[in-house]
Short mmCIF file of C-alpha atoms in Angstrom, two decimals:
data_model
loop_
_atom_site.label_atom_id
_atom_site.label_comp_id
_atom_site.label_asym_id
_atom_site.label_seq_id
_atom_site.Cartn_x
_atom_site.Cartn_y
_atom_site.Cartn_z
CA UNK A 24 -130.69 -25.84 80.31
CA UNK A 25 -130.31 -22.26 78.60
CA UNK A 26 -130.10 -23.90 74.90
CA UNK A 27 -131.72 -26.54 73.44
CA UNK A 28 -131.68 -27.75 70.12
CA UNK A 29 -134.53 -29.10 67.83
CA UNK A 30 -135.33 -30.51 64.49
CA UNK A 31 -137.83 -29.39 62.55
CA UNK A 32 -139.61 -31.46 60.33
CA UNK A 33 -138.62 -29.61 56.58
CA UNK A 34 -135.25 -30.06 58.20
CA UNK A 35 -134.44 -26.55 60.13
CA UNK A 36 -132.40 -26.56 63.37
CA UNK A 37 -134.11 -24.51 65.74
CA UNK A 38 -131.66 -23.16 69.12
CA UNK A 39 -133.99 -22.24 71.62
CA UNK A 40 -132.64 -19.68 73.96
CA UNK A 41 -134.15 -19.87 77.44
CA UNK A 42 -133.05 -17.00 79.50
CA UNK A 43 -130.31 -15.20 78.71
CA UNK A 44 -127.53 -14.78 75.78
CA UNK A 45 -124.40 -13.32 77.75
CA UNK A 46 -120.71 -13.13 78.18
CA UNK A 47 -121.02 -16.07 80.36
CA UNK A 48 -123.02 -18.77 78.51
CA UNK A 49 -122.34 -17.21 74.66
CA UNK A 50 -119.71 -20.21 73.87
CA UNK A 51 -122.16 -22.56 74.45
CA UNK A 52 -124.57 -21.18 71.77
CA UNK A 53 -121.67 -20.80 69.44
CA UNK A 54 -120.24 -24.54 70.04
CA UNK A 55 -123.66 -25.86 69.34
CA UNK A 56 -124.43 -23.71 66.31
CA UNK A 57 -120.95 -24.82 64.91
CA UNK A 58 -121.40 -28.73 65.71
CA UNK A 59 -124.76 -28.39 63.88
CA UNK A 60 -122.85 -26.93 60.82
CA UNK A 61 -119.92 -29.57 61.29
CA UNK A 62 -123.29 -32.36 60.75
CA UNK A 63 -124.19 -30.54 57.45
CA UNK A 64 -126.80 -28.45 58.37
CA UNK A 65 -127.51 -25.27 57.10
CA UNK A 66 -131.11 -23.66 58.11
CA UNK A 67 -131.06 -22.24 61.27
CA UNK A 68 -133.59 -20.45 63.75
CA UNK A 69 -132.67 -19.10 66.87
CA UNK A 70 -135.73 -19.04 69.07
CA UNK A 71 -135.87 -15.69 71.64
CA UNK A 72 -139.43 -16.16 72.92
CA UNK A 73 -138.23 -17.31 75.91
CA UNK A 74 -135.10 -15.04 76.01
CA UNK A 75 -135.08 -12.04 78.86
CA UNK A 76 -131.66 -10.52 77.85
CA UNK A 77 -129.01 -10.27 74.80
CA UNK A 78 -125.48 -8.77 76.04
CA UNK A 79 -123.40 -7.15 74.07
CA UNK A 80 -120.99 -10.30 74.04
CA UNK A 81 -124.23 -12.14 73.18
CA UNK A 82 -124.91 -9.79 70.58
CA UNK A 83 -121.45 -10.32 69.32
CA UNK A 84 -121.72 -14.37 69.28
CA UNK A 85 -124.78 -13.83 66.77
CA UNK A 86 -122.65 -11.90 64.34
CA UNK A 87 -120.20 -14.34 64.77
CA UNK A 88 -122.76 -17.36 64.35
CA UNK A 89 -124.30 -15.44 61.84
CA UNK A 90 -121.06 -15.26 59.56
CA UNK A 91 -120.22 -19.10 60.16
CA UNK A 92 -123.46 -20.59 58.53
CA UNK A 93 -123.32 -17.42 55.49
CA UNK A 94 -119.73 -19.10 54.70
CA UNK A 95 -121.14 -22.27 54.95
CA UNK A 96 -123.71 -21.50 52.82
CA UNK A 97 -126.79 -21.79 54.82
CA UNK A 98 -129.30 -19.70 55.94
CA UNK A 99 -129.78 -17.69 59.82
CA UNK A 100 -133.72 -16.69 60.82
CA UNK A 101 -134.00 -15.08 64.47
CA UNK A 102 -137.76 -15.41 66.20
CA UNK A 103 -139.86 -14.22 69.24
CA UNK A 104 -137.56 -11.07 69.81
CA UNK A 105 -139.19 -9.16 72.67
CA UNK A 106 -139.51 -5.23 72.36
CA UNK A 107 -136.31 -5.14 74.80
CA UNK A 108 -134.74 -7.17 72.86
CA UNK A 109 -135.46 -5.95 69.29
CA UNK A 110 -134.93 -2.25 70.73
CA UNK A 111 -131.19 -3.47 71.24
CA UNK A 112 -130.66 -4.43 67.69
CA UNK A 113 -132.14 -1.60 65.98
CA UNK A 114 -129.75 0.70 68.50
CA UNK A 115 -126.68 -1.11 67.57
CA UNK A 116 -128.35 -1.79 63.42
CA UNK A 117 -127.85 -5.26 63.62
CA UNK A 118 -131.74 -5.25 62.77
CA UNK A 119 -129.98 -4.69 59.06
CA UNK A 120 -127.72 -7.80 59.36
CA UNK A 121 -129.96 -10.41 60.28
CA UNK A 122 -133.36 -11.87 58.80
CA UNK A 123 -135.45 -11.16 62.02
CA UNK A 124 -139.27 -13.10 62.34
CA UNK A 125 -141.85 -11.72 64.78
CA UNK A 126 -142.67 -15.84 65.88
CA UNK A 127 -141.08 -19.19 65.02
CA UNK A 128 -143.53 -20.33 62.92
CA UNK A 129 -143.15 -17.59 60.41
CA UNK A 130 -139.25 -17.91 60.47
CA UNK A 131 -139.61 -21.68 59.64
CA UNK A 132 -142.19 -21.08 56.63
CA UNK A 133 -139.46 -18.68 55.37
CA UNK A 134 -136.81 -21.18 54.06
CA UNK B 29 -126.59 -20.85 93.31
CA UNK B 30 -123.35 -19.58 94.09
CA UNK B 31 -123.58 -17.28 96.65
CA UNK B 32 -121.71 -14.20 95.93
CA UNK B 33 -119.50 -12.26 98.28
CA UNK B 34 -121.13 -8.93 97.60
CA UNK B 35 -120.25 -5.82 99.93
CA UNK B 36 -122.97 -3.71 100.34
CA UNK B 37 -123.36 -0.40 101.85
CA UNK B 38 -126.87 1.45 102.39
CA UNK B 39 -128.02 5.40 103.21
CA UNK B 40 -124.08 5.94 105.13
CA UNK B 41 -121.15 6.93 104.23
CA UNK B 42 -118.20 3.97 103.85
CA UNK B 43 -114.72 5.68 104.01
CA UNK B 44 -113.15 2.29 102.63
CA UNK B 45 -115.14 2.58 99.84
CA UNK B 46 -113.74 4.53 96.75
CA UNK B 47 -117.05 6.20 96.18
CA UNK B 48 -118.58 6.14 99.45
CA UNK B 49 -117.04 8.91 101.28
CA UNK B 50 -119.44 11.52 99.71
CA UNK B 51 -122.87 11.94 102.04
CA UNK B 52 -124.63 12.14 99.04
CA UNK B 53 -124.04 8.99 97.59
CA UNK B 54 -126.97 6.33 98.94
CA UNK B 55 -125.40 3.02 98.43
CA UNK B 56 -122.15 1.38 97.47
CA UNK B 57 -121.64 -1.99 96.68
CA UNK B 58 -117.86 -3.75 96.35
CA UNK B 59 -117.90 -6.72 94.12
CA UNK B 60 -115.21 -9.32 92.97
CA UNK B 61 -114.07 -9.69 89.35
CA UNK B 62 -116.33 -12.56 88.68
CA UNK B 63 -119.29 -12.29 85.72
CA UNK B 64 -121.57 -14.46 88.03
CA UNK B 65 -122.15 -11.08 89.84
CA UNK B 66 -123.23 -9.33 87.15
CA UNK B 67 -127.10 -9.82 87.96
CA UNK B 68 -127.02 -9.58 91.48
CA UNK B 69 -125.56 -6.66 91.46
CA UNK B 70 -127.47 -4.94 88.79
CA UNK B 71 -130.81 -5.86 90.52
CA UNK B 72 -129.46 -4.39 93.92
CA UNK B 73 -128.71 -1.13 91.93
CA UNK B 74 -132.08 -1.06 90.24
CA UNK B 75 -134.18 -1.59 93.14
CA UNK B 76 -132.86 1.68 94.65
CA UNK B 77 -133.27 3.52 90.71
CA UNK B 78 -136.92 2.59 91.84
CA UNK B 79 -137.07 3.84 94.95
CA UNK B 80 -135.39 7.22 93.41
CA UNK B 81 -138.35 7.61 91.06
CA UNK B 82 -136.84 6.17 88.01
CA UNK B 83 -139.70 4.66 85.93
CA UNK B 84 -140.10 0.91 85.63
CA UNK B 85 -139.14 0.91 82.13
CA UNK B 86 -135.90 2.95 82.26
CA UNK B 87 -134.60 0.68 85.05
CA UNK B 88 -135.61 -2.24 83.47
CA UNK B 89 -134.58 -1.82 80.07
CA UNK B 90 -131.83 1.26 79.95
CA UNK B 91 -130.37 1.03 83.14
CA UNK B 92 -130.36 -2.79 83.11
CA UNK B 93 -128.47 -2.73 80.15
CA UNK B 94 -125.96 0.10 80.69
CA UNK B 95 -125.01 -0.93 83.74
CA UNK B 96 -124.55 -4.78 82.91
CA UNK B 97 -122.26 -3.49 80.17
CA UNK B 98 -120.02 -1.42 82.29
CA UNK B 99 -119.87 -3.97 84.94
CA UNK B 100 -119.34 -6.28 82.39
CA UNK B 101 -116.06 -4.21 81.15
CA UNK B 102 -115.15 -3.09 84.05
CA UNK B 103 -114.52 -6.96 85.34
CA UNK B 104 -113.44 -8.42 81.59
CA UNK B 105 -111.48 -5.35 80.06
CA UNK B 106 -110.82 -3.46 83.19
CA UNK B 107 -109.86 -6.03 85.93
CA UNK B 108 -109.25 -8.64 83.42
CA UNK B 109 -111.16 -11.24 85.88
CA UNK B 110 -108.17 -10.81 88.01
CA UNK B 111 -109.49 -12.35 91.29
CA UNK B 112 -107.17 -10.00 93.62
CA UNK B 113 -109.17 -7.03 91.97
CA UNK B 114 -112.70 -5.79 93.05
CA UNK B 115 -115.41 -3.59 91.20
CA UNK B 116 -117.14 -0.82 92.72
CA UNK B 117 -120.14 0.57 92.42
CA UNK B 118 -121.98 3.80 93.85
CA UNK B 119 -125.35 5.39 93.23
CA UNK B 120 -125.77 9.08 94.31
CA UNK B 121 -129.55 10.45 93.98
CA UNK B 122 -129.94 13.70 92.37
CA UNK B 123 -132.52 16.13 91.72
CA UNK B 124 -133.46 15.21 88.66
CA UNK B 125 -132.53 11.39 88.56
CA UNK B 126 -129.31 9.14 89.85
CA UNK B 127 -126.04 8.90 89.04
CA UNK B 128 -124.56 5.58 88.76
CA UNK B 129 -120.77 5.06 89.20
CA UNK B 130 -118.90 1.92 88.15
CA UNK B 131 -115.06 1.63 88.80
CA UNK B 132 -112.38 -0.92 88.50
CA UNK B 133 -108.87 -1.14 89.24
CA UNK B 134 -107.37 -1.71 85.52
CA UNK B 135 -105.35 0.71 83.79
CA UNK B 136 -107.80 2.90 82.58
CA UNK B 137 -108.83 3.39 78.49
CA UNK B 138 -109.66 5.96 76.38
CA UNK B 139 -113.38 6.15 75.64
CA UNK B 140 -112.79 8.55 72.60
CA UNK B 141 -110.39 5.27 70.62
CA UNK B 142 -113.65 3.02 70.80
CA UNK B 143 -115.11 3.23 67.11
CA UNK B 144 -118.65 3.27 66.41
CA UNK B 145 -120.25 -0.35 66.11
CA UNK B 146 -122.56 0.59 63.65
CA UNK B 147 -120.40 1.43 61.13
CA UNK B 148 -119.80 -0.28 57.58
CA UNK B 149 -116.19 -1.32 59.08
CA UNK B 150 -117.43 -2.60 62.39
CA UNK B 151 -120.91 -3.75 61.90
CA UNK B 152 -119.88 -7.64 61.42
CA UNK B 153 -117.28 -7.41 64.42
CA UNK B 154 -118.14 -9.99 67.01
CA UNK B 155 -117.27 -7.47 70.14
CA UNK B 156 -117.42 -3.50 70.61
CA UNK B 157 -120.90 -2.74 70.99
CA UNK B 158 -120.82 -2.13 74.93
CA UNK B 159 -119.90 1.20 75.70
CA UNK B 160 -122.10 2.42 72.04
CA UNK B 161 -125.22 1.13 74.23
CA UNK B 162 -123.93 2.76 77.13
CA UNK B 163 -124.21 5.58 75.62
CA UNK B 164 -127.19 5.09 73.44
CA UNK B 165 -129.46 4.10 76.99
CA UNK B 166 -128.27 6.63 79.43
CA UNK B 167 -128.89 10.87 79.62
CA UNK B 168 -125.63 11.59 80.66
CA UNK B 169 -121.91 10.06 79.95
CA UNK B 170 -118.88 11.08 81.92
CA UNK B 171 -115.22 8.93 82.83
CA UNK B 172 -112.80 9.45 85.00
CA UNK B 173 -109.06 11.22 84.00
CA UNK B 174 -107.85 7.42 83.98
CA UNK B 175 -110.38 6.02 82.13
CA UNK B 176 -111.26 3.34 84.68
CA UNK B 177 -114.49 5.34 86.37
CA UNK B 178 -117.53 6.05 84.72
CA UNK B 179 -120.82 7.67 85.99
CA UNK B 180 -123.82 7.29 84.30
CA UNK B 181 -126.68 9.41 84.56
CA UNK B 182 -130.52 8.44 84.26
CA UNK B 183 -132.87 11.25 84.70
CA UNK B 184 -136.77 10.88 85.78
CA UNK B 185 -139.34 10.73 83.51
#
C-alpha cells in the first residue's frame, strides 16, 4: 500500500507516504486527505520518511491538499523529507508554502 | 508487475528510430504512452549516465528528476496517453557529459509561454512546475523547432 492513514492520539491524521508521490498514484493521496476532511478533521501530517520521490504532479497534489484543509480551517505539517526531497521544494519555493518538520514526532508536538 | 513493452537499442545505430540514426548516439529506447514506464525507463537511461562518468548523485537526483518530468510530459501533455503514440528516447555521450533526448509525437509547445512556478501568481497552482525543474537540474536546455524534442544536457563532475 503506498498510503496509509493513522490516528494519532491528540487527534492528528498522519498519511504516511511509502514510496513514491507521482502522477500516477497522486489522486489517491488527495481522495484520502479530502475524506479525512469530509469526517471533520483538521490536523494533518504527511509522513515522507519512507518516501523515495515527489513528482512534479505530486508536488502539485500537496498544494492542492494543502489549500483544501487551509479553507477548511485546519492545519498541514509535512515530516521526514529526505535531502532529495527537500532539495525539490526549496528549487520550486514551496519550502515557503508549507510548515515542513525534520521527523514526525516534532510535526505532531507542533499543533 | 506489468511488464512493459520497452524497445531498446544499445552501442548501434537504429534507422527506425527517430534519434538513432546518428553513430554517436549510444542507446535509444521506444516507449508507449503509458506512465507505468516512467521508471523503467528512467533507470535504463541512468545506468548508462553511470557508465558515461556521470556521478552517482547527479544521476540519481538531477537526472532522475529531469528526465521523469519530460517523460512525464512528453506522454501526458505531448502524446496525451494516446496509446497509438510512442515516446522516444536517445542518449548521445559527449566529451564533457551526455546528452539526453526525449521526443513525442504531439503537436509541439512553446517552452518560452510556460510561466515561472515560483512566482507570487503561480506559487499555489496545483501543476506547472515540470519543465522549471527541468531546467533548474540540468547544465544545458535546448527543444526542437516544434516544440516536441528536447535534449538535456548533464555534464561530469
Amino acid at each position: 500500500m503506498t498510503f496509509t492513514v493513522s490516528n494519532a492520539p491528540n487527534g492528528v491524521v498522519i498519511v504516511s507516504v511509502d514510496g513514491q508521490l507521482i502522477v500516477a498514484n497522486r489522486n489517491e493521496l488527495k481522495d484520502k486527505v479530502l475524506d479525512a476532511l469530509e469526517s471533520n478533521e483538521s490536523k494533518f501530517v504527511l509522513d515522507f520518511s519512507s518516501t523515495g520521490y515527489i513528482d512534479s504532479s505530486g508536488l502539485g497534489v500537496l498544494v492542492s491538499v494543502s489549500k483544501k484543509i487551509r479553507e477548511a480551517g485546519g492545519d498541514l505539517r509535512l515530516a521526514g523529507l529526505n535531502e532529495d526531497l527537500r532539495m525539490l521544494f526549496e528549487l520550486t519555493k514551496l519550502d515557503t508554502l508549507f510548515k515542513i518538520c525534520d521527523a514526525t514526532d516534532e510535526a505532531l508536538d507542533s499543533f | 508487475m506489468t511488464m512493459v513493452p520497452l524497445r531498446l537499442c544499445v552501442r548501434r545505430s537504429d534507422p527506425s528510430h527517430p534519434l538513432g540514426t546518428d553513430d554517436a548516439i549510444l542507446m535509444t529506447v521506444t516507449v508507449p504512452s503509458e506512465l507505468d514506464v516512467v521508471e523503467h525507463t528512467v533507470d535504463i537511461v541512468s545506468r548508462h549516465c553511470l557508465a558515461c562518468g556521470l556521478s552517482l548523485k547527479a544521476v540519481r537526483f538531477n537526472l532522475r528528476v529531469a528526465l521523469s518530468e519530460a517523460l512525464a510530459n512528453a506522454i501526458v501533455y505531448g502524446n496525451r496517453l494516446d496509446p497509438a503514440k510512442s515516446v522516444h528516447v536517445a542518449l548521445r555521450e559527449l566529451d564533457r557529459g551526455v546528452e539526453v533526448y526525449v521526443q513525442d509525437q504531439g503537436q509541439g509547445f512553446d517552452p518560452n509561454c510556460i510561466p515561472d512556478p515560483t512566482g507570487p501568481d503561480c506559487i499555489e497552482r496545483p501543476a506547472g512546475r515540470g519543465l522549471f525543474l527541468i531546467k533548474e537540474l540540468v547544465d544545458d536546455l535546448a527543444f526542437n523547432e516544434e516544440g516536441n524534442s528536447i535534449c538535456m544536457t548533464l555534464h561530469r563532475a
